[in-house]
Amino acid sequence: MIRSPHRPEDAPDASVLDTHRPLIRSLERRGLIRGGLSLGALVMLTGCDVKRPEAVEQALLAMSRFNDRVQALLFNPNQLAPTYPDSKILRPPKFNAYYDVTQVKPVDGNSWRLEVSGLVSNRRPWTLTDLQTLPQRSMVIKHICVEGWSYIGGWSGVPLKTFLEHVGADTRAKYVAFKTADNYPSSIDMATALHPQTLLALDYGGQTLADPFGFPLRLRMATKLGYKNPKWVTAIEVTNTYPGGYWESRGFSWFAGI
Ligand SMILES: Nc1nc2c(c(=O)[nH]1)N[C@H]1C(S)=C(S)[C@@H](COP(=O)(O)O)O[C@H]1N2
Ligand SMILES: [Mo]
């Protein structure tokens, strides 16, 4: 059996609710809920793990898709997630993947290429040096994993929006999809791809990404849960065909953002 970092056997605790406070607050502000959110409702909005009988799995899957649309409608492209001072950056960051840290296979930065496909005008692959010459941006943000833990991390890299402009992406397309060296497919909505706090990260805490955290390139977004941030990215595709993702095909919410 695959080791799940999202341990469905564990019951969620108060810290899970805590890590989703920004989402809850934003829903409250928009008058969609009053006085907080039940754990059940939260589960449906975020695809957070809870104990659930196998029988309701299909229903939950359908519900989580419906909620992807609701969540996408709630997304405000101009709203910024909270940022923090550099002094709060956790060093080293916390590791997570669908396997243990000892099983990480480092990627060779020299032979690594970023493939580009789909609705773009330039499909030329990118080297690490190519990416380093694009304008960079930094952000210190909170990483929230559905397991119920979080940490503040400092990331720098190329805004995905800048990259998409450089490859001549059709930004009217619905999705941006990612492939990774460890076979962890992932995808996001175009509105989040163009958000200013969505980076193709090359550095953590002012240093080149360490192997366990996605060297040479990983996606880092301030507005989505941890599992939506693929590490060791090898390919980007702009598409109108729903691409899904590793945890999404196992019942987790696809949008998973605020
Ligand atoms: N390629 C890849 N990316 C991944 C994962 C993975 O297993 N493989 N796990 C995700 C999950 S569940 C989390 S919480 C974060 C952890 O990122 P970190 O190790 O930088 O904290 O990476 C995400 N990106
Ligand atoms: Mo996660």
Short mmCIF file of C-alpha atoms and ligand atoms in Angstrom, two decimals, residues 6 96 143 145-147 149 226-227, ligand 2:
data_model
loop_
_atom_site.label_atom_id
_atom_site.label_comp_id
_atom_site.label_asym_id
_atom_site.label_seq_id
_atom_site.Cartn_x
_atom_site.Cartn_y
_atom_site.Cartn_z
CA HIS A 6 -2.73 12.54 4.42
CA ASN A 96 6.20 16.01 2.81
CA HIS A 143 2.41 26.45 3.82
CA CYS A 145 -0.91 20.81 4.62
CA VAL A 146 -4.27 19.03 5.00
CA GLU A 147 -2.60 16.80 7.57
CA TRP A 149 0.40 21.18 10.15
CA GLY A 226 0.24 22.21 0.29
CA TYR A 227 -0.64 19.29 -1.97
MO MO B 2 0.22 18.00 2.07
#
